[in-house]
Coordinates of C-alpha atoms in Angstrom, one line a residue:
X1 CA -31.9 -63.9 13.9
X2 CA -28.9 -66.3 14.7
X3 CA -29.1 -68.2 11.1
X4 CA -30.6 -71.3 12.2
X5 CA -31.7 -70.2 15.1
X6 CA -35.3 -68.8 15.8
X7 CA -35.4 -67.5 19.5
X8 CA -32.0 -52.1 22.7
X9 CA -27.2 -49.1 20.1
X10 CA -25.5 -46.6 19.1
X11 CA -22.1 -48.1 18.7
X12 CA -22.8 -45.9 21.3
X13 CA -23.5 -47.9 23.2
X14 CA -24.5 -47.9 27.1
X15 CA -24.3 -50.1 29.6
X16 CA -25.4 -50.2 33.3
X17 CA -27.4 -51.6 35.9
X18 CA -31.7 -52.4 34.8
X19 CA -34.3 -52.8 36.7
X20 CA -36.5 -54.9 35.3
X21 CA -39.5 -56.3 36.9
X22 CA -41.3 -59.3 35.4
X23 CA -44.8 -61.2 35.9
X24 CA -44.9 -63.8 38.3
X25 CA -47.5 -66.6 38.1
X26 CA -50.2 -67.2 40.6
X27 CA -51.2 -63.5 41.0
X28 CA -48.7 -63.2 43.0
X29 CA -46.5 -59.3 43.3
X30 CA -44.8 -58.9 39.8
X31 CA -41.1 -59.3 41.1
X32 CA -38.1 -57.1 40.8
X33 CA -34.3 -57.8 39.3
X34 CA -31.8 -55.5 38.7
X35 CA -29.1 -56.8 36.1
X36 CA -25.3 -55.9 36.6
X37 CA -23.8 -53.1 34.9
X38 CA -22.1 -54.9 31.9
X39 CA -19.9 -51.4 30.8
X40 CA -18.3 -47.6 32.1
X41 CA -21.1 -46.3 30.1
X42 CA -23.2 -43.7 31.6
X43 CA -26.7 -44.6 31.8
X44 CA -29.4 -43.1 34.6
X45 CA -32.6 -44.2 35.4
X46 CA -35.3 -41.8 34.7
X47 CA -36.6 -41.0 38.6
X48 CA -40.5 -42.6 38.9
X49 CA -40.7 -43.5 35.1
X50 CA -41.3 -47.0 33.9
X51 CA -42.4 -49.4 31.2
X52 CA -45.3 -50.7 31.6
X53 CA -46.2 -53.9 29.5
X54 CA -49.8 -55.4 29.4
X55 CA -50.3 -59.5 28.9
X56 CA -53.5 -58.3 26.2
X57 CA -52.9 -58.0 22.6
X58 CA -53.7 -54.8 21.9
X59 CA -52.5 -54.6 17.7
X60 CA -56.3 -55.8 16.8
X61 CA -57.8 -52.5 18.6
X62 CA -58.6 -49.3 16.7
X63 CA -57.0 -51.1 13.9
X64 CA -58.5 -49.4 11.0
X65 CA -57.5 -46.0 12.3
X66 CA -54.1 -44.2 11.1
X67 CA -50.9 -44.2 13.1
X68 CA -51.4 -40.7 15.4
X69 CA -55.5 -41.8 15.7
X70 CA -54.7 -44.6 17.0
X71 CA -52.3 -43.7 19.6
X72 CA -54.5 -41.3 21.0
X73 CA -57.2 -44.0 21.1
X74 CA -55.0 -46.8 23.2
X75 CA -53.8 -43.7 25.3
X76 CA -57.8 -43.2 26.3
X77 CA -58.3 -46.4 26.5
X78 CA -55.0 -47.3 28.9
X79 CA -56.2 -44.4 30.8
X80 CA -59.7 -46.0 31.4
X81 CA -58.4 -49.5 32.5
X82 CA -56.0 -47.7 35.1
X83 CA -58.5 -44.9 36.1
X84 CA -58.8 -46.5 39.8
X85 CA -54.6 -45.7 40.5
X86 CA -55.8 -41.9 39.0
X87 CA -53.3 -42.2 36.0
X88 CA -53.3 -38.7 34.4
X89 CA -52.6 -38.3 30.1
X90 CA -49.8 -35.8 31.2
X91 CA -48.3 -38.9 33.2
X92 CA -48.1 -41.2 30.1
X93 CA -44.9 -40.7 28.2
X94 CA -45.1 -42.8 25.2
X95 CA -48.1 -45.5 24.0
X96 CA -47.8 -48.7 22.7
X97 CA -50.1 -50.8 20.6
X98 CA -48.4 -52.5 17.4
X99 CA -45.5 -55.1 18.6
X100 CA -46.1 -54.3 22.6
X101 CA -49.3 -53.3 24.5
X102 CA -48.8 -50.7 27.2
X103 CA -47.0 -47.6 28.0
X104 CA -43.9 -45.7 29.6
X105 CA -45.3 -43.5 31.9
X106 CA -44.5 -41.2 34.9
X107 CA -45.8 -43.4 38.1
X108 CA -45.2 -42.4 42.5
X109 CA -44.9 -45.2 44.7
X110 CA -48.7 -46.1 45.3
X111 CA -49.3 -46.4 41.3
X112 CA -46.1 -49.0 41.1
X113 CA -47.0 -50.8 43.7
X114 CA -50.8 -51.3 42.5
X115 CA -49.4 -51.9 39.2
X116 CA -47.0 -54.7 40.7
X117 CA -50.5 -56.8 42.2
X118 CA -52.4 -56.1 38.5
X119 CA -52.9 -59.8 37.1
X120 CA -53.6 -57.8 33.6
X121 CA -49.9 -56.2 33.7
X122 CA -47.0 -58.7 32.5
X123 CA -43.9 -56.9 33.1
X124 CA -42.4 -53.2 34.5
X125 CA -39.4 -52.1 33.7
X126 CA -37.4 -48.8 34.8
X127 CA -37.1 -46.4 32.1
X128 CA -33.7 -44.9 31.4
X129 CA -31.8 -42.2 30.1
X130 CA -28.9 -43.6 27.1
X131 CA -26.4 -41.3 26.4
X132 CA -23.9 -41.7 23.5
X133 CA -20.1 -41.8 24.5
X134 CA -18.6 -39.6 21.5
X135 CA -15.0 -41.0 22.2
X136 CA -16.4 -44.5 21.3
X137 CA -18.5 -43.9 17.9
X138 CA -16.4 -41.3 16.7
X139 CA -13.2 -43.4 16.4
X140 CA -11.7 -41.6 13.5
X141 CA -11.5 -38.2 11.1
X142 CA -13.9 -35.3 11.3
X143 CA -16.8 -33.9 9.6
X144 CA -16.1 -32.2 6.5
X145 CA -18.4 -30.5 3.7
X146 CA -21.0 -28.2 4.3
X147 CA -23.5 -28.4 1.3
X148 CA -24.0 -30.3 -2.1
X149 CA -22.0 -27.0 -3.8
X150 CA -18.8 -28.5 -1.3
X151 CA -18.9 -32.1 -1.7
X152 CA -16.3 -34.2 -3.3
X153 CA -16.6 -36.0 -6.4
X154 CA -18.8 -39.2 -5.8
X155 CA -16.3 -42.1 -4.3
X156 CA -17.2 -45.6 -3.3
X157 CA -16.1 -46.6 0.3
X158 CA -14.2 -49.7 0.7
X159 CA -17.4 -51.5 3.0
X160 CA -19.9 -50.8 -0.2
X161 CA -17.5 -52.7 -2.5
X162 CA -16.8 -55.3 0.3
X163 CA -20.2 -56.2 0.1
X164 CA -21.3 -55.7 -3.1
X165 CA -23.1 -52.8 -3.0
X166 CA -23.4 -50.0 -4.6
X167 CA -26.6 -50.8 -6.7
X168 CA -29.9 -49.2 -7.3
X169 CA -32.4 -49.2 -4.4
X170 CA -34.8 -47.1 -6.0
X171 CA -38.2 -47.8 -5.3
X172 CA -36.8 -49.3 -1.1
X173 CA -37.4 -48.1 1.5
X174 CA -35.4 -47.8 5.0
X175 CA -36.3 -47.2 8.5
X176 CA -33.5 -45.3 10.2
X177 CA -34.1 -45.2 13.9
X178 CA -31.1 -43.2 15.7
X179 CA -30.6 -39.5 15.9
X180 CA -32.3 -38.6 12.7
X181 CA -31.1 -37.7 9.4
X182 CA -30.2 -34.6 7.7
X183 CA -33.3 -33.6 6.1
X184 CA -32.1 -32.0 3.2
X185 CA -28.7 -33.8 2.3
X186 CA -28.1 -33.6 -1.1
X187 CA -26.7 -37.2 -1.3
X188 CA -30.0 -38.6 0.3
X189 CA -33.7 -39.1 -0.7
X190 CA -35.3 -38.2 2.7
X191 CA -39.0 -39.3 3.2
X192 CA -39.6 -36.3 5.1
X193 CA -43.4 -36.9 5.4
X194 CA -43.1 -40.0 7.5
X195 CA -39.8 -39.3 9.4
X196 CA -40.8 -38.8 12.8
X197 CA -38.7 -37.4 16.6
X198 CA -39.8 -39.3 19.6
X199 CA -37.9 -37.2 21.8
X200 CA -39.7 -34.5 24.1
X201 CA -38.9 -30.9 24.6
X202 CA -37.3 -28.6 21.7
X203 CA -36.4 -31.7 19.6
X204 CA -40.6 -33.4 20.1
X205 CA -41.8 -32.2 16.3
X206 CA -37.6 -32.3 15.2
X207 CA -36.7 -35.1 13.0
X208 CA -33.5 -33.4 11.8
X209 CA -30.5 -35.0 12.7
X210 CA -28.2 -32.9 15.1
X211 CA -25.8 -35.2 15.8
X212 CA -24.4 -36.6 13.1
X213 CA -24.4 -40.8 13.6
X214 CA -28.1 -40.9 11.8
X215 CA -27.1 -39.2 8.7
X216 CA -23.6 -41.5 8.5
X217 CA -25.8 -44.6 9.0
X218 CA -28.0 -43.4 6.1
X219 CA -25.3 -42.8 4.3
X220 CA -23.9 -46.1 4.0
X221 CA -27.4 -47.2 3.5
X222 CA -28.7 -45.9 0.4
X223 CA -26.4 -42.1 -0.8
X224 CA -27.6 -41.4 -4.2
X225 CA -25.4 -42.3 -6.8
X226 CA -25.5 -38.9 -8.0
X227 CA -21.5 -37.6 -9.1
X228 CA -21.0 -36.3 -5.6
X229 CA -20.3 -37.6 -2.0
X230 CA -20.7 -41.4 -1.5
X231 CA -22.8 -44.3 -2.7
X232 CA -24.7 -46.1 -0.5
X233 CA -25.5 -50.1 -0.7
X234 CA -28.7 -49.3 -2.1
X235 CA -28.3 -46.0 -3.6
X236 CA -31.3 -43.9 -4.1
X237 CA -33.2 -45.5 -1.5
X238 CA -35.9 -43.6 0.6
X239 CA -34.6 -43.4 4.4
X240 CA -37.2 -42.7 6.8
X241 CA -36.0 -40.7 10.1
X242 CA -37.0 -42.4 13.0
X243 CA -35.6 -39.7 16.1
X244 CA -35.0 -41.2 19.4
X245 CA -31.9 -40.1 20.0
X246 CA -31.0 -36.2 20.3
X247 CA -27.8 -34.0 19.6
X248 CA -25.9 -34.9 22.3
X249 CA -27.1 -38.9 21.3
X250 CA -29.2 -39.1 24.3
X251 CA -32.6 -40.7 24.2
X252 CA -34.9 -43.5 26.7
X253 CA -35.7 -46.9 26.3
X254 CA -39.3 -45.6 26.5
X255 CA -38.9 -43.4 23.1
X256 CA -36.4 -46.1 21.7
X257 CA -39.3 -48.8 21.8
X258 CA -41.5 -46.1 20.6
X259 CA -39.8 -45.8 17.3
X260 CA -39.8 -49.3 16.9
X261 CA -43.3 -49.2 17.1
X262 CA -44.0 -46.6 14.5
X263 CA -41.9 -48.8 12.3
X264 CA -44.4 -52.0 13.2
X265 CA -47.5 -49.9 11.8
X266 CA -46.3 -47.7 8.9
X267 CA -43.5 -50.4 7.4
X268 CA -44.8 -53.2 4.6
X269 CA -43.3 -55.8 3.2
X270 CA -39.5 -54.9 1.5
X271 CA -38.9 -52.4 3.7
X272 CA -35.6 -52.5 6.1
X273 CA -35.4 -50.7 9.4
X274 CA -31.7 -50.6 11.0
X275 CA -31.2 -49.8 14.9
X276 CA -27.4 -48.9 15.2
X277 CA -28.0 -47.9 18.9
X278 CA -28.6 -50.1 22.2
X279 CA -27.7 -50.7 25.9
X280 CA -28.8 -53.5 28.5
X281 CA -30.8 -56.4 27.8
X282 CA -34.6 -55.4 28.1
X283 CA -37.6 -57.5 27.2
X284 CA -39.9 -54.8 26.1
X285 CA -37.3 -53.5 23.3
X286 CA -36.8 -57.1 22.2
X287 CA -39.9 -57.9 22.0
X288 CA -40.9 -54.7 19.7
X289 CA -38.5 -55.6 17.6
X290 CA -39.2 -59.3 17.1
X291 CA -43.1 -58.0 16.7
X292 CA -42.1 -55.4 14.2
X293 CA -40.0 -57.6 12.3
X294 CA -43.1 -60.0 10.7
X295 CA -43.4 -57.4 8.3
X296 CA -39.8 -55.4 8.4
X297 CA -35.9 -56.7 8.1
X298 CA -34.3 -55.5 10.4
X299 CA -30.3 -54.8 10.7
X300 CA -28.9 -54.6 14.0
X301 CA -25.9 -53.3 15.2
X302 CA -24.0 -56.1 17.9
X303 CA -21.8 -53.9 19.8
X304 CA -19.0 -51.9 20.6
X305 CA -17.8 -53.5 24.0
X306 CA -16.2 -56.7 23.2
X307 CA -18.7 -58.7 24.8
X308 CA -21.2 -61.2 24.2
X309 CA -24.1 -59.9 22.2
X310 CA -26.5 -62.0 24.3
X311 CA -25.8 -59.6 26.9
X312 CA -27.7 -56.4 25.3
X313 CA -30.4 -55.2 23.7
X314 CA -31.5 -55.0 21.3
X315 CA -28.8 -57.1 19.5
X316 CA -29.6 -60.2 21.4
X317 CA -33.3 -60.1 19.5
X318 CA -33.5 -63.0 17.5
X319 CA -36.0 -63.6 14.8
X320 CA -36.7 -64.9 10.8
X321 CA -36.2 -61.1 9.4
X322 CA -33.7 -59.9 12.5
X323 CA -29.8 -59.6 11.8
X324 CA -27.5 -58.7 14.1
X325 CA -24.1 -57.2 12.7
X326 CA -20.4 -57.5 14.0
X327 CA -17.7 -55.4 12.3
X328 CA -14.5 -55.7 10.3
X329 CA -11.6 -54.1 9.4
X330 CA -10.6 -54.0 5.3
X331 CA -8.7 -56.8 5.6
X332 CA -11.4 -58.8 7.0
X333 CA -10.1 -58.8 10.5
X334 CA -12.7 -59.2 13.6
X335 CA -12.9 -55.2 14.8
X336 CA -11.5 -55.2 18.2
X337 CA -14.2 -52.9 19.6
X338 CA -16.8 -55.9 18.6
X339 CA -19.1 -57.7 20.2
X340 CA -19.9 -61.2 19.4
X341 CA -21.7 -64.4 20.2
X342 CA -24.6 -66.5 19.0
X343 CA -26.9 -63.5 18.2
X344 CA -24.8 -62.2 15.3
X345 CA -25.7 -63.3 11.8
X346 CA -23.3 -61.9 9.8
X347 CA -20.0 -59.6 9.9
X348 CA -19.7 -56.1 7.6
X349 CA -17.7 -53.5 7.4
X350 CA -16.9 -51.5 10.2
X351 CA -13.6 -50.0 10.8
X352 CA -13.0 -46.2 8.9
X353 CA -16.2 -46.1 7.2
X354 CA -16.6 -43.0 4.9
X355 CA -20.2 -41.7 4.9
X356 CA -22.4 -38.9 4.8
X357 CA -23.0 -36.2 7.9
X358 CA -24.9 -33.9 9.5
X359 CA -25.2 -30.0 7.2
X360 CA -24.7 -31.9 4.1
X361 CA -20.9 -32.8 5.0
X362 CA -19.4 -36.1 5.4
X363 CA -17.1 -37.9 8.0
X364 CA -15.1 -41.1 8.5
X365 CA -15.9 -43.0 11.7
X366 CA -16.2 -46.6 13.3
X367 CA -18.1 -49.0 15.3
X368 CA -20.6 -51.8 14.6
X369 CA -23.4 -48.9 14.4
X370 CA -21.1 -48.8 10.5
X371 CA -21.6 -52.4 9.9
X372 CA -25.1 -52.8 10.6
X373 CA -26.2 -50.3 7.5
X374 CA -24.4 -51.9 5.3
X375 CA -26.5 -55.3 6.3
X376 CA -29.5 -53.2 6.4
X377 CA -29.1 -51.7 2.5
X378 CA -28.5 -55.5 1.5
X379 CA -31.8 -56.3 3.2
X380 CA -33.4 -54.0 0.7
X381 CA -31.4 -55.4 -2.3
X382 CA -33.3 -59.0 -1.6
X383 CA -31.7 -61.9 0.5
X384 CA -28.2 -61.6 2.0
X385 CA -25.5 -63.9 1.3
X386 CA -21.8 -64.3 2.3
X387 CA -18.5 -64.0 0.8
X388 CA -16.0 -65.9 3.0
X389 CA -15.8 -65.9 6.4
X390 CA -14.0 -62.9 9.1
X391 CA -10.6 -63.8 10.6
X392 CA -10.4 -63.0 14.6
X393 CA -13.8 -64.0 16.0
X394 CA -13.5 -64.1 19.4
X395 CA -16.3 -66.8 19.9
X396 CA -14.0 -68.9 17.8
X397 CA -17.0 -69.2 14.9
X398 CA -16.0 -67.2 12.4
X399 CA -19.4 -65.0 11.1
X400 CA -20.1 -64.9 7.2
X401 CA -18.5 -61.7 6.1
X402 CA -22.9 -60.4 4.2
X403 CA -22.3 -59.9 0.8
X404 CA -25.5 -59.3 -1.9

């Protein structure tokens, strides 16, 4: 949201070139762009594989069906409207409905071209591979604890009393859309039910978090105030796995905007979803996450590359209930690693941030993928306000350090 202003990150982070394609008016050819890589980070285009987004509205369809009905229905249906360029089920790689209408789907030069000249399509984009750099989100110490019996005594890290956290969120929800969660931490109350993988292969049915980053995120979301570990901002809180990243923190734009979605139709009104994960800028993601967010907060993390916000995605979404994140030190010092700009709402926490990790341990890391949860736990706890302002900020306008 910029505060004020109404206009896809793992402080992982990656940046390269996009190809985007975009509708033109007139009917004429839907017209390619490719963006300039913005970062060293490793990013590859998945070969034939795009994005495709439709001009119709499709959330009114099929609407009284569940989530997975649904899907299946829009698939069918998106299968019928394209039958003439012989697009196959086993073709389409995710389906969109909620926020976004279309799909991501495997296509050979005859169906992109077609798809270029359809007056019903209003932009393509390449899908692509994002791969977490580990020497960038795991800054500092390493994992420790192996089970509830090995946790420390409960302590309360310096960015939940920074912000004034550390209440009660029983009773909140939170959507956690990274590289899962660990499903049976003992500091966290896992809706296991609705936690979902949007990842193919081994990990497709795997909402267990075998990297690490999801669980930390949670962490500093809502940890149980329960004697051992951490406490989060809003402790107790239910967090809600949303996969689309795997072990090694590699996921698609494709299955990224696909967890978005699954927030837009099972999220009501209270809930907070945080996406501390991102890359390029790319309409499609954006645009999820502006749809998503007329029901759903949403905390976003701004950026690990010392660069404008504006220039990725998705913390250069900007909406009501949208709040992108920059970090901080503990002396309320801009982080260096920070991005920044007009897209950022407010500044947290971000800089040796103890939380909760994978096999029920914990771990100390940084990146603004730390300060967005801390945001996001606020969002639960009702409206966020400010205490002072962060020294450093590149842009020169010092963000609000969020603060319940």
């Amino acid at each position: 949201m910029k505060n004020f202003t109404s206009v896809i990150r793992l402080s992982l982070s990656l940046f390269s070139s996009l190809l985007l394609v975009t509708s033109c008016q007139n009917n004429e050819e839907i017209e390619v762009k490719e963006l300039s890589p913005l970062s060293n980070y490793t990013m590859e285009p998945i070969e034939g594989q795009y994005v495709v987004v439709l001009k119709e509205n499709m959330s009114g369809k099929y609407a009284t069906q569940k989530y997975s009905e649904r899907i299946v229905s829009l698939k069918k249906d998106y299968l019928a409207r394209f039958s003439t360029i012989k697009l196959t089920s086993e073709k389409i790689k995710q389906t969109y409905g909620y926020g976004v209408s279309g799909f991501a789907a495997q296509l050979d030069k005859e169906q992109l071209q077609s798809l270029k000249q359809d007056d019903r399509v209003k932009s393509i984009e390449q899908d692509y591979t994002i791969t977490l750099n580990p020497d960038l989100s795991i800054q500092k110490g390493k994992p420790g604890g192996g089970g509830g019996s090995t946790l420390p005594a409960e302590i309360t890290p310096w960015g939940i009393s920074r912000v004034g956290g550390g209440l009660s969120g029983i009773g909140k929800t939170a959507w956690i859309i990274d590289t899962g969660i660990d499903l049976t931490h003992p500091d966290l109350n896992v809706d296991v039910a609705r936690s979902k993988s949007f990842l193919g292969g081994i990990d497709a049915n795997n909402p267990n978090d075998g990297n690490g980053h999801g669980t930390h995120v949670a962490g500093t979301v809502a940890a149980i105030d329960n004697t051992i570990g951490v406490i989060g901002v809003a402790a107790g809180a239910k967090v809600v796995a949303v996969r689309v990243l795997d072990s090694r923190g590699s996921g698609s734009y494709s299955g990224v905007i696909a967890g978005v979605e699954y927030v837009s139709a099972n999220g009501q009104a209270g809930d907070a979803a945080n996406m501390s994960l991102g890359g390029p800028v790319s309409s499609a993601l954006n645009d999820a996450v502006i749809k998503a967010s007329a029901n759903v907060k949403f905390a976003l993390a701004a950026g690990n590359e010392s660069d404008d916000a504006n220039n990725h995605s998705p913390a250069s979404a900007n909406g009501t209930n949208i709040y992108t994140v920059s970090a901080m030190d503990k002396y309320d010092v801009f982080a260096y690693f920070s991005n920044y700009g007009t897209s950022v709402d407010f500044c947290a926490p971000g800089v040796s941030i103890q939380s909760l990790w994978k096999g029920g341990g914990m771990n100390t890391i940084s990146g603004t993928s730390m300060a967005a949860p801390h945001v996001c736990g606020l969002l639960l706890l009702g409206p966020v306000h400010s205490s002072g302002n962060v020294s450093g900020d590149p842009d020169g306008n010092a963000d609000p350090i969020a603060h319940y």
